[in-house]
PDB file of C-alpha atoms in Angstrom:
ATOM      1  CA  MET W   1     105.457  85.786 106.671  1.00 63.00           C
ATOM      2  CA  LYS W   2     102.052  85.366 105.045  1.00 71.00           C
ATOM      3  CA  LYS W   3     100.331  88.402 103.620  1.00 79.00           C
ATOM      4  CA  PRO W   4      97.304  89.559 105.670  1.00 85.00           C
ATOM      5  CA  LEU W   5      93.937  88.865 104.059  1.00 89.00           C
ATOM      6  CA  SER W   6      90.512  90.432 104.535  1.00 90.00           C
ATOM      7  CA  ILE W   7      87.691  87.924 104.021  1.00 91.00           C
ATOM      8  CA  PRO W   8      84.085  89.137 104.438  1.00 92.00           C
ATOM      9  CA  ARG W   9      80.965  86.947 104.624  1.00 92.00           C
ATOM     10  CA  PRO W  10      77.253  87.657 105.160  1.00 92.00           C
ATOM     11  CA  LEU W  11      76.024  86.205 108.447  1.00 92.00           C
ATOM     12  CA  LYS W  12      72.632  84.803 109.415  1.00 91.00           C
ATOM     13  CA  GLU W  13      71.201  85.632 112.833  1.00 89.00           C
ATOM     14  CA  GLU W  14      71.143  81.960 113.780  1.00 89.00           C
ATOM     15  CA  GLU W  15      74.865  81.625 112.952  1.00 90.00           C
ATOM     16  CA  LEU W  16      75.900  84.356 115.360  1.00 91.00           C
ATOM     17  CA  PRO W  17      75.763  82.404 118.687  1.00 88.00           C
ATOM     18  CA  LEU W  18      78.085  79.666 117.395  1.00 89.00           C
ATOM     19  CA  LEU W  19      80.499  82.190 115.906  1.00 90.00           C
ATOM     20  CA  GLU W  20      80.419  84.183 119.138  1.00 90.00           C
ATOM     21  CA  ALA W  21      81.345  81.128 121.190  1.00 87.00           C
ATOM     22  CA  LEU W  22      83.941  79.841 118.745  1.00 90.00           C
ATOM     23  CA  HIS W  23      85.942  83.079 118.714  1.00 90.00           C
ATOM     24  CA  ASP W  24      85.061  84.396 122.176  1.00 88.00           C
ATOM     25  CA  LEU W  25      83.538  87.502 120.627  1.00 90.00           C
ATOM     26  CA  HIS W  26      82.830  90.479 122.847  1.00 88.00           C
ATOM     27  CA  GLU W  27      81.665  94.080 122.549  1.00 86.00           C
ATOM     28  CA  PRO W  28      84.253  96.357 120.887  1.00 84.00           C
ATOM     29  CA  GLY W  29      86.678  98.248 123.095  1.00 75.00           C
ATOM     30  CA  LYS W  30      85.989 101.498 121.283  1.00 73.00           C
ATOM     31  CA  GLU W  31      83.133 102.862 119.223  1.00 71.00           C
ATOM     32  CA  ALA W  32      83.251 102.029 115.527  1.00 75.00           C
ATOM     33  CA  PRO W  33      80.458 102.475 112.951  1.00 79.00           C
ATOM     34  CA  GLY W  34      78.421  99.278 112.604  1.00 85.00           C
ATOM     35  CA  LEU W  35      80.811  97.158 114.672  1.00 89.00           C
ATOM     36  CA  LEU W  36      78.786  94.788 116.871  1.00 90.00           C
ATOM     37  CA  LEU W  37      81.302  92.251 118.224  1.00 92.00           C
ATOM     38  CA  GLU W  38      85.003  91.527 117.885  1.00 92.00           C
ATOM     39  CA  GLY W  39      87.515  88.885 118.874  1.00 91.00           C
ATOM     40  CA  GLU W  40      91.209  88.156 118.463  1.00 91.00           C
ATOM     41  CA  GLU W  41      92.658  84.835 117.344  1.00 89.00           C
ATOM     42  CA  GLU W  42      96.303  84.101 116.613  1.00 88.00           C
ATOM     43  CA  LYS W  43      97.205  86.333 113.667  1.00 90.00           C
ATOM     44  CA  CYS W  44      93.550  86.980 112.863  1.00 92.00           C
ATOM     45  CA  ARG W  45      90.994  89.549 113.963  1.00 92.00           C
ATOM     46  CA  VAL W  46      87.313  88.588 113.766  1.00 93.00           C
ATOM     47  CA  ARG W  47      84.708  91.358 113.613  1.00 93.00           C
ATOM     48  CA  VAL W  48      80.933  91.176 113.281  1.00 92.00           C
ATOM     49  CA  TYR W  49      79.101  94.162 111.779  1.00 90.00           C
ATOM     50  CA  ARG W  50      75.438  95.067 111.554  1.00 89.00           C
ATOM     51  CA  GLY W  51      74.497  97.176 108.542  1.00 84.00           C
ATOM     52  CA  LYS W  52      71.565  97.950 106.272  1.00 81.00           C
ATOM     53  CA  LYS W  53      71.702  94.479 104.727  1.00 83.00           C
ATOM     54  CA  GLY W  54      71.996  92.681 108.068  1.00 89.00           C
ATOM     55  CA  LEU W  55      74.895  90.937 109.765  1.00 92.00           C
ATOM     56  CA  SER W  56      78.318  90.274 108.279  1.00 93.00           C
ATOM     57  CA  VAL W  57      81.625  88.981 109.584  1.00 93.00           C
ATOM     58  CA  LEU W  58      85.144  90.023 108.552  1.00 93.00           C
ATOM     59  CA  PHE W  59      88.245  87.897 109.098  1.00 92.00           C
ATOM     60  CA  HIS W  60      91.455  89.933 108.801  1.00 92.00           C
ATOM     61  CA  GLY W  61      95.039  88.797 109.266  1.00 91.00           C
ATOM     62  CA  GLU W  62      97.620  86.239 108.202  1.00 91.00           C
ATOM     63  CA  ARG W  63      95.381  83.364 109.351  1.00 91.00           C
ATOM     64  CA  ALA W  64      92.129  84.804 108.004  1.00 91.00           C
ATOM     65  CA  LYS W  65      91.632  81.894 105.586  1.00 92.00           C
ATOM     66  CA  GLU W  66      92.221  79.274 108.294  1.00 91.00           C
ATOM     67  CA  GLU W  67      89.832  80.960 110.743  1.00 92.00           C
ATOM     68  CA  PHE W  68      87.186  81.307 108.026  1.00 91.00           C
ATOM     69  CA  LEU W  69      87.360  77.553 107.312  1.00 92.00           C
ATOM     70  CA  ARG W  70      87.267  76.762 111.036  1.00 90.00           C
ATOM     71  CA  SER W  71      84.115  78.857 111.337  1.00 91.00           C
ATOM     72  CA  PHE W  72      82.432  77.655 108.144  1.00 89.00           C
ATOM     73  CA  PRO W  73      83.894  74.206 107.324  1.00 85.00           C
ATOM     74  CA  GLY W  74      83.381  73.043 103.779  1.00 82.00           C
ATOM     75  CA  GLU W  75      82.633  76.494 102.371  1.00 86.00           C
ATOM     76  CA  GLU W  76      84.668  78.011  99.560  1.00 87.00           C
ATOM     77  CA  VAL W  77      86.741  80.928 100.822  1.00 87.00           C
ATOM     78  CA  PRO W  78      85.645  84.119  98.964  1.00 83.00           C
ATOM     79  CA  LEU W  79      89.142  85.442  98.313  1.00 74.00           C
ATOM     80  CA  PRO W  80      89.185  88.808  96.485  1.00 65.00           C
ATOM     81  CA  LYS W  81      90.506  88.899  92.949  1.00 62.00           C
ATOM     82  CA  LYS W  82      93.485  91.212  92.826  1.00 57.00           C
ATOM     83  CA  LYS W  83      93.966  93.674  90.025  1.00 53.00           C
ATOM     84  CA  GLU W  84      97.685  93.506  89.532  1.00 54.00           C
ATOM     85  CA  MET W  85     100.010  95.775  87.634  1.00 55.00           C
ATOM     86  CA  PRO W  86     100.820  94.522  84.137  1.00 50.00           C
ATOM     87  CA  SER W  87     103.227  91.559  84.208  1.00 52.00           C
ATOM     88  CA  SER W  88     106.570  91.541  82.418  1.00 42.00           C
ATOM     89  CA  ARG W  89     104.833  89.793  79.502  1.00 47.00           C
ATOM     90  CA  GLU W  90     101.972  92.285  79.482  1.00 48.00           C
ATOM     91  CA  LYS W  91     103.664  95.616  79.977  1.00 52.00           C
ATOM     92  CA  ALA W  92     101.581  98.713  79.491  1.00 47.00           C
ATOM     93  CA  PRO W  93     102.527 100.494  76.281  1.00 49.00           C
ATOM     94  CA  PRO W  94     105.709 102.517  76.832  1.00 50.00           C
ATOM     95  CA  SER W  95     103.898 105.613  75.548  1.00 63.00           C
ATOM     96  CA  LEU W  96     101.911 105.708  78.810  1.00 87.00           C
ATOM     97  CA  PHE W  97     105.062 106.432  80.846  1.00 92.00           C
ATOM     98  CA  PRO W  98     106.242 108.351  82.707  1.00 96.00           C
ATOM     99  CA  GLN W  99     102.839 109.303  84.066  1.00 96.00           C
ATOM    100  CA  ILE W 100     101.159 111.469  86.665  1.00 97.00           C
ATOM    101  CA  GLY W 101      97.817 110.245  87.984  1.00 96.00           C
ATOM    102  CA  SER W 102      95.458 111.771  90.529  1.00 95.00           C
ATOM    103  CA  ASP W 103      92.530 110.524  92.592  1.00 94.00           C
ATOM    104  CA  GLU W 104      90.428 111.795  95.495  1.00 95.00           C
ATOM    105  CA  VAL W 105      88.949 110.441  98.731  1.00 95.00           C
ATOM    106  CA  GLY W 106      86.312 111.913 101.027  1.00 95.00           C
ATOM    107  CA  THR W 107      83.813 113.287  98.524  1.00 95.00           C
ATOM    108  CA  GLY W 108      81.192 110.754  99.632  1.00 93.00           C
ATOM    109  CA  ASP W 109      81.815 111.237 103.345  1.00 95.00           C
ATOM    110  CA  ALA W 110      79.622 113.631 105.290  1.00 95.00           C
ATOM    111  CA  PHE W 111      82.361 114.145 107.895  1.00 97.00           C
ATOM    112  CA  GLY W 112      85.997 114.945 107.295  1.00 97.00           C
ATOM    113  CA  PRO W 113      88.103 116.538 104.566  1.00 98.00           C
ATOM    114  CA  ILE W 114      88.525 115.907 100.871  1.00 98.00           C
ATOM    115  CA  VAL W 115      91.982 114.583 100.029  1.00 98.00           C
ATOM    116  CA  VAL W 116      93.378 114.734  96.483  1.00 97.00           C
ATOM    117  CA  VAL W 117      96.713 113.150  95.633  1.00 97.00           C
ATOM    118  CA  ALA W 118      98.722 113.165  92.417  1.00 97.00           C
ATOM    119  CA  SER W 119     101.457 110.529  92.030  1.00 97.00           C
ATOM    120  CA  TYR W 120     104.328 110.097  89.578  1.00 97.00           C
ATOM    121  CA  VAL W 121     105.201 106.653  88.188  1.00 96.00           C
ATOM    122  CA  GLU W 122     107.784 105.465  85.685  1.00 96.00           C
ATOM    123  CA  GLU W 123     107.641 102.158  83.809  1.00 94.00           C
ATOM    124  CA  LYS W 124     110.570 100.825  85.853  1.00 95.00           C
ATOM    125  CA  ASP W 125     108.408 101.192  88.984  1.00 94.00           C
ATOM    126  CA  LEU W 126     105.841  98.613  87.849  1.00 93.00           C
ATOM    127  CA  PRO W 127     107.505  95.504  89.373  1.00 93.00           C
ATOM    128  CA  GLU W 128     107.726  97.189  92.783  1.00 93.00           C
ATOM    129  CA  LEU W 129     104.155  98.476  92.619  1.00 92.00           C
ATOM    130  CA  ARG W 130     102.985  95.011  91.624  1.00 90.00           C
ATOM    131  CA  ALA W 131     104.892  93.443  94.526  1.00 90.00           C
ATOM    132  CA  LEU W 132     103.303  95.920  96.938  1.00 88.00           C
ATOM    133  CA  GLY W 133      99.841  95.034  95.645  1.00 84.00           C
ATOM    134  CA  VAL W 134      99.031  98.559  94.499  1.00 87.00           C
ATOM    135  CA  ARG W 135      95.457  98.720  93.228  1.00 74.00           C
ATOM    136  CA  ASP W 136      92.244 100.630  93.885  1.00 62.00           C
ATOM    137  CA  SER W 137      92.139 101.628  97.569  1.00 64.00           C
ATOM    138  CA  LYS W 138      88.460 100.602  97.823  1.00 70.00           C
ATOM    139  CA  GLU W 139      89.543  96.952  97.494  1.00 73.00           C
ATOM    140  CA  LEU W 140      91.633  97.094 100.681  1.00 82.00           C
ATOM    141  CA  ALA W 141      90.680  97.252 104.345  1.00 86.00           C
ATOM    142  CA  ASP W 142      91.646 100.373 106.286  1.00 90.00           C
ATOM    143  CA  GLU W 143      94.350  98.480 108.190  1.00 91.00           C
ATOM    144  CA  GLU W 144      95.941  97.314 104.933  1.00 90.00           C
ATOM    145  CA  VAL W 145      95.964 100.807 103.462  1.00 90.00           C
ATOM    146  CA  LEU W 146      97.561 102.327 106.561  1.00 92.00           C
ATOM    147  CA  SER W 147     100.233  99.626 106.787  1.00 91.00           C
ATOM    148  CA  LEU W 148     101.078 100.025 103.099  1.00 91.00           C
ATOM    149  CA  ALA W 149     101.183 103.831 103.074  1.00 91.00           C
ATOM    150  CA  PRO W 150     104.746 104.417 104.416  1.00 93.00           C
ATOM    151  CA  ARG W 151     106.202 102.321 101.590  1.00 94.00           C
ATOM    152  CA  LEU W 152     104.221 104.238  98.976  1.00 95.00           C
ATOM    153  CA  LEU W 153     105.502 107.651 100.005  1.00 94.00           C
ATOM    154  CA  LYS W 154     108.896 106.883  98.432  1.00 94.00           C
ATOM    155  CA  PHE W 155     107.232 107.616  95.075  1.00 97.00           C
ATOM    156  CA  PRO W 156     106.879 111.330  94.219  1.00 97.00           C
ATOM    157  CA  SER W 157     103.454 112.676  95.092  1.00 97.00           C
ATOM    158  CA  ALA W 158     101.554 115.890  95.819  1.00 97.00           C
ATOM    159  CA  ARG W 159      98.952 115.705  98.585  1.00 97.00           C
ATOM    160  CA  ILE W 160      96.186 118.296  99.115  1.00 97.00           C
ATOM    161  CA  VAL W 161      93.790 118.272 102.079  1.00 98.00           C
ATOM    162  CA  LEU W 162      90.683 120.463 101.900  1.00 98.00           C
ATOM    163  CA  SER W 163      89.264 120.878 105.403  1.00 98.00           C
ATOM    164  CA  PRO W 164      85.498 120.875 106.022  1.00 97.00           C
ATOM    165  CA  THR W 165      85.701 124.575 106.912  1.00 97.00           C
ATOM    166  CA  LYS W 166      87.289 125.454 103.543  1.00 97.00           C
ATOM    167  CA  TYR W 167      84.912 123.132 101.721  1.00 97.00           C
ATOM    168  CA  ASN W 168      81.886 124.853 103.264  1.00 96.00           C
ATOM    169  CA  LYS W 169      83.298 128.260 102.298  1.00 97.00           C
ATOM    170  CA  MET W 170      83.732 127.173  98.665  1.00 97.00           C
ATOM    171  CA  GLN W 171      80.193 125.776  98.650  1.00 95.00           C
ATOM    172  CA  ARG W 172      78.806 129.089  99.890  1.00 95.00           C
ATOM    173  CA  GLU W 173      80.731 130.821  97.099  1.00 95.00           C
ATOM    174  CA  GLY W 174      78.697 128.805  94.607  1.00 95.00           C
ATOM    175  CA  LYS W 175      81.099 125.969  93.745  1.00 95.00           C
ATOM    176  CA  ASN W 176      79.555 122.516  93.467  1.00 95.00           C
ATOM    177  CA  MET W 177      81.354 119.260  94.310  1.00 95.00           C
ATOM    178  CA  ASN W 178      82.658 118.690  90.786  1.00 95.00           C
ATOM    179  CA  ALA W 179      83.997 122.237  90.557  1.00 96.00           C
ATOM    180  CA  ILE W 180      85.832 121.770  93.854  1.00 97.00           C
ATOM    181  CA  LYS W 181      87.269 118.432  92.730  1.00 96.00           C
ATOM    182  CA  ALA W 182      88.399 119.936  89.414  1.00 96.00           C
ATOM    183  CA  LEU W 183      90.306 122.716  91.188  1.00 97.00           C
ATOM    184  CA  LEU W 184      91.950 120.277  93.620  1.00 97.00           C
ATOM    185  CA  HIS W 185      92.969 117.857  90.867  1.00 96.00           C
ATOM    186  CA  ASP W 186      94.307 120.672  88.705  1.00 96.00           C
ATOM    187  CA  HIS W 187      96.379 121.995  91.608  1.00 96.00           C
ATOM    188  CA  ALA W 188      97.791 118.576  92.567  1.00 96.00           C
ATOM    189  CA  GLN W 189      98.617 117.723  88.962  1.00 96.00           C
ATOM    190  CA  ARG W 190     100.201 121.134  88.448  1.00 95.00           C
ATOM    191  CA  LEU W 191     102.523 120.638  91.435  1.00 95.00           C
ATOM    192  CA  LEU W 192     103.966 117.453  89.941  1.00 95.00           C
ATOM    193  CA  ALA W 193     103.883 118.609  86.303  1.00 93.00           C
ATOM    194  CA  GLY W 194     106.324 121.370  87.245  1.00 91.00           C
ATOM    195  CA  LYS W 195     108.801 118.748  88.498  1.00 94.00           C
ATOM    196  CA  PHE W 196     108.193 116.196  85.731  1.00 95.00           C
ATOM    197  CA  PRO W 197     107.260 118.232  82.629  1.00 90.00           C
ATOM    198  CA  GLY W 198     107.473 115.278  80.229  1.00 89.00           C
ATOM    199  CA  ALA W 199     104.996 113.058  82.070  1.00 94.00           C
ATOM    200  CA  ARG W 200     101.610 112.124  80.678  1.00 95.00           C
ATOM    201  CA  ARG W 201      98.736 113.096  82.961  1.00 95.00           C
ATOM    202  CA  TYR W 202      95.686 111.027  83.897  1.00 95.00           C
ATOM    203  CA  LEU W 203      92.827 111.205  86.359  1.00 90.00           C
ATOM    204  CA  ASP W 204      89.801 109.171  87.361  1.00 85.00           C
ATOM    205  CA  GLN W 205      86.942 110.787  85.429  1.00 88.00           C
ATOM    206  CA  PHE W 206      84.178 112.454  87.472  1.00 88.00           C
ATOM    207  CA  CYS W 207      82.910 114.918  84.835  1.00 90.00           C
ATOM    208  CA  SER W 208      83.425 115.594  81.134  1.00 90.00           C
ATOM    209  CA  PRO W 209      86.758 117.096  80.002  1.00 91.00           C
ATOM    210  CA  ALA W 210      84.911 120.202  78.813  1.00 92.00           C
ATOM    211  CA  LEU W 211      83.317 120.746  82.233  1.00 94.00           C
ATOM    212  CA  PHE W 212      86.648 120.124  83.967  1.00 95.00           C
ATOM    213  CA  GLN W 213      88.281 122.893  81.932  1.00 95.00           C
ATOM    214  CA  LYS W 214      85.287 125.186  82.466  1.00 95.00           C
ATOM    215  CA  TYR W 215      85.504 124.823  86.265  1.00 96.00           C
ATOM    216  CA  VAL W 216      89.221 125.580  86.255  1.00 96.00           C
ATOM    217  CA  ARG W 217      88.873 128.599  83.951  1.00 96.00           C
ATOM    218  CA  GLU W 218      86.068 130.019  86.108  1.00 95.00           C
ATOM    219  CA  ALA W 219      88.642 130.216  88.911  1.00 94.00           C
ATOM    220  CA  GLY W 220      90.900 132.325  86.670  1.00 95.00           C
ATOM    221  CA  ILE W 221      93.318 129.476  85.895  1.00 94.00           C
ATOM    222  CA  GLU W 222      94.306 128.176  82.479  1.00 94.00           C
ATOM    223  CA  PRO W 223      93.942 124.352  82.612  1.00 89.00           C
ATOM    224  CA  LEU W 224      96.966 122.169  82.049  1.00 87.00           C
ATOM    225  CA  PRO W 225      96.901 120.796  78.495  1.00 86.00           C
ATOM    226  CA  GLY W 226      96.823 117.098  77.774  1.00 87.00           C
ATOM    227  CA  ILE W 227      95.125 115.694  80.881  1.00 89.00           C
ATOM    228  CA  GLN W 228      93.345 112.462  79.941  1.00 91.00           C
ATOM    229  CA  MET W 229      90.361 111.135  81.888  1.00 90.00           C
ATOM    230  CA  ALA W 230      88.985 107.625  82.190  1.00 85.00           C
ATOM    231  CA  THR W 231      86.363 105.965  84.352  1.00 84.00           C
ATOM    232  CA  LYS W 232      87.914 103.429  86.740  1.00 82.00           C
ATOM    233  CA  GLY W 233      91.225 105.108  86.070  1.00 83.00           C
ATOM    234  CA  GLU W 234      92.826 103.270  88.999  1.00 85.00           C
ATOM    235  CA  SER W 235      92.550  99.996  87.024  1.00 84.00           C
ATOM    236  CA  ARG W 236      94.073 101.549  83.887  1.00 88.00           C
ATOM    237  CA  TYR W 237      96.858 103.758  85.153  1.00 93.00           C
ATOM    238  CA  PRO W 238      99.289 102.733  87.924  1.00 94.00           C
ATOM    239  CA  ALA W 239      99.802 106.363  88.958  1.00 95.00           C
ATOM    240  CA  VAL W 240      96.062 106.750  89.623  1.00 94.00           C
ATOM    241  CA  ALA W 241      95.985 103.515  91.650  1.00 93.00           C
ATOM    242  CA  LEU W 242      98.975 104.713  93.669  1.00 95.00           C
ATOM    243  CA  ALA W 243      97.344 108.104  94.243  1.00 95.00           C
ATOM    244  CA  SER W 244      94.149 106.365  95.359  1.00 93.00           C
ATOM    245  CA  LEU W 245      95.988 104.489  98.117  1.00 94.00           C
ATOM    246  CA  ILE W 246      97.990 107.469  99.345  1.00 96.00           C
ATOM    247  CA  ALA W 247      94.851 109.626  99.389  1.00 96.00           C
ATOM    248  CA  ARG W 248      92.881 107.051 101.378  1.00 95.00           C
ATOM    249  CA  ALA W 249      95.674 106.653 103.921  1.00 95.00           C
ATOM    250  CA  ARG W 250      95.863 110.427 104.393  1.00 97.00           C
ATOM    251  CA  PHE W 251      92.064 110.654 104.706  1.00 97.00           C
ATOM    252  CA  LEU W 252      92.039 107.969 107.409  1.00 96.00           C
ATOM    253  CA  GLU W 253      94.802 109.777 109.279  1.00 97.00           C
ATOM    254  CA  GLU W 254      92.950 113.101 109.059  1.00 97.00           C
ATOM    255  CA  MET W 255      89.759 111.452 110.332  1.00 97.00           C
ATOM    256  CA  ARG W 256      91.702 109.943 113.235  1.00 96.00           C
ATOM    257  CA  LYS W 257      93.207 113.319 114.180  1.00 97.00           C
ATOM    258  CA  MET W 258      89.853 115.070 113.873  1.00 97.00           C
ATOM    259  CA  GLY W 259      88.302 112.429 116.106  1.00 96.00           C
ATOM    260  CA  GLU W 260      90.998 112.879 118.747  1.00 96.00           C
ATOM    261  CA  GLU W 261      90.512 116.645 118.724  1.00 95.00           C
ATOM    262  CA  GLU W 262      86.739 116.278 119.092  1.00 95.00           C
ATOM    263  CA  GLY W 263      86.865 113.330 121.480  1.00 95.00           C
ATOM    264  CA  VAL W 264      84.701 111.108 119.264  1.00 95.00           C
ATOM    265  CA  SER W 265      85.040 108.523 116.487  1.00 95.00           C
ATOM    266  CA  PHE W 266      83.457 109.931 113.333  1.00 96.00           C
ATOM    267  CA  PRO W 267      81.568 107.518 111.044  1.00 95.00           C
ATOM    268  CA  LYS W 268      82.538 107.350 107.386  1.00 93.00           C
ATOM    269  CA  GLY W 269      80.110 107.603 104.495  1.00 93.00           C
ATOM    270  CA  ALA W 270      76.783 109.415 104.543  1.00 91.00           C
ATOM    271  CA  GLY W 271      74.285 106.739 105.522  1.00 90.00           C
ATOM    272  CA  ALA W 272      72.260 105.802 108.572  1.00 91.00           C
ATOM    273  CA  PRO W 273      75.276 105.569 110.959  1.00 92.00           C
ATOM    274  CA  VAL W 274      76.000 109.240 110.249  1.00 93.00           C
ATOM    275  CA  ASP W 275      72.409 110.218 111.013  1.00 92.00           C
ATOM    276  CA  ARG W 276      72.467 108.314 114.310  1.00 92.00           C
ATOM    277  CA  PHE W 277      75.843 109.753 115.305  1.00 95.00           C
ATOM    278  CA  LEU W 278      74.822 113.295 114.325  1.00 94.00           C
ATOM    279  CA  LYS W 279      72.034 113.637 116.881  1.00 91.00           C
ATOM    280  CA  GLU W 280      74.320 112.846 119.816  1.00 92.00           C
ATOM    281  CA  TYR W 281      77.203 114.920 118.457  1.00 94.00           C
ATOM    282  CA  VAL W 282      75.031 118.037 118.066  1.00 93.00           C
ATOM    283  CA  ARG W 283      73.589 117.510 121.536  1.00 92.00           C
ATOM    284  CA  LYS W 284      77.088 117.487 123.046  1.00 92.00           C
ATOM    285  CA  LYS W 285      78.904 120.017 120.856  1.00 92.00           C
ATOM    286  CA  GLY W 286      76.161 122.246 119.478  1.00 92.00           C
ATOM    287  CA  PRO W 287      75.240 122.728 115.788  1.00 92.00           C
ATOM    288  CA  GLU W 288      77.963 125.368 115.305  1.00 93.00           C
ATOM    289  CA  ALA W 289      80.605 122.627 115.721  1.00 94.00           C
ATOM    290  CA  LEU W 290      79.510 121.042 112.434  1.00 95.00           C
ATOM    291  CA  GLU W 291      81.177 123.846 110.462  1.00 95.00           C
ATOM    292  CA  ARG W 292      84.634 122.517 111.338  1.00 96.00           C
ATOM    293  CA  VAL W 293      83.993 118.777 110.945  1.00 97.00           C
ATOM    294  CA  ALA W 294      81.252 118.290 108.316  1.00 96.00           C
ATOM    295  CA  LYS W 295      80.356 119.033 104.702  1.00 96.00           C
ATOM    296  CA  LEU W 296      77.220 121.001 105.437  1.00 95.00           C
ATOM    297  CA  ASN W 297      75.569 120.655 102.029  1.00 93.00           C
ATOM    298  CA  PHE W 298      75.100 116.905 102.588  1.00 93.00           C
ATOM    299  CA  ARG W 299      71.481 115.946 103.209  1.00 89.00           C
ATOM    300  CA  ASN W 300      72.405 114.564 106.663  1.00 88.00           C
ATOM    301  CA  PHE W 301      72.793 118.106 107.998  1.00 87.00           C
ATOM    302  CA  SER W 302      69.948 119.986 106.272  1.00 73.00           C
ATOM    303  CA  ALA W 303      67.557 119.387 109.172  1.00 54.00           C
ATOM    304  CA  ARG W 304      70.173 120.389 111.738  1.00 51.00           C
ATOM    305  CA  ARG W 305      71.054 123.824 110.436  1.00 47.00           C
ATOM    306  CA  GLY W 306      70.055 126.552 112.772  1.00 43.00           C
ATOM    307  CA  GLU W 307      69.374 124.254 115.765  1.00 44.00           C
TER     308      GLU W 307
END
């Protein structure tokens, strides 16, 4: 069985009619942010989106490459470059293992929770992680992340979900986003450090180490010693990459459940789709409903408070 691919391509307005006819594209069966048209070929889903930069098309599935070439004959297929785990000839230095790595998802999304995950990885796990294609979750489509998630949960992890309601309470108590992230990372790392005391600890850097420790101490907690931070930590430390994927899968699941409870499909991010969705949501549910589904300090909601 071929591995599913996700192949995006910008689309010109004049290319849309031919693509629409070729793949029998139609309006989506359910509301999705930016999704304009969709169609189903054998082992390939074709979706057309309209965003800030115009139209784009996404081919996803085992036959994504073939359907791309059928749609745009002669073009080079823009296959993504995968960031793989170190090969057997290029093993990460043994001193890096065992390791605990943590990452977060949801901090840039106006709706939904913040999810922080810490994962534990040993050097012997690298071949399996490489075979699974573990890398930064932002490089994978939502469907790929969700299908991969069950196989990733075999590795030890600690998963923390901060609901919008709790986030808003912490904001009102004077904690900024970085302070909240520091507390969540510290807690997730602490949960695994107790089980694996000899592991090295890493996280994707979002503030200076000094500020990280300051935020944790302000909450009356003595920070764990020895946590190392690095930008793009998911490309340096397998445990951070693993945590990134598990966190994204959990975030997507939480968004799905929140949408079912509210009877809507919440947009991700904090751009124009959120602003358009917000007006209708407040009209139906009332502004007080935002407390349980949204991060109210985001600029999207400043004009809606008190309506």
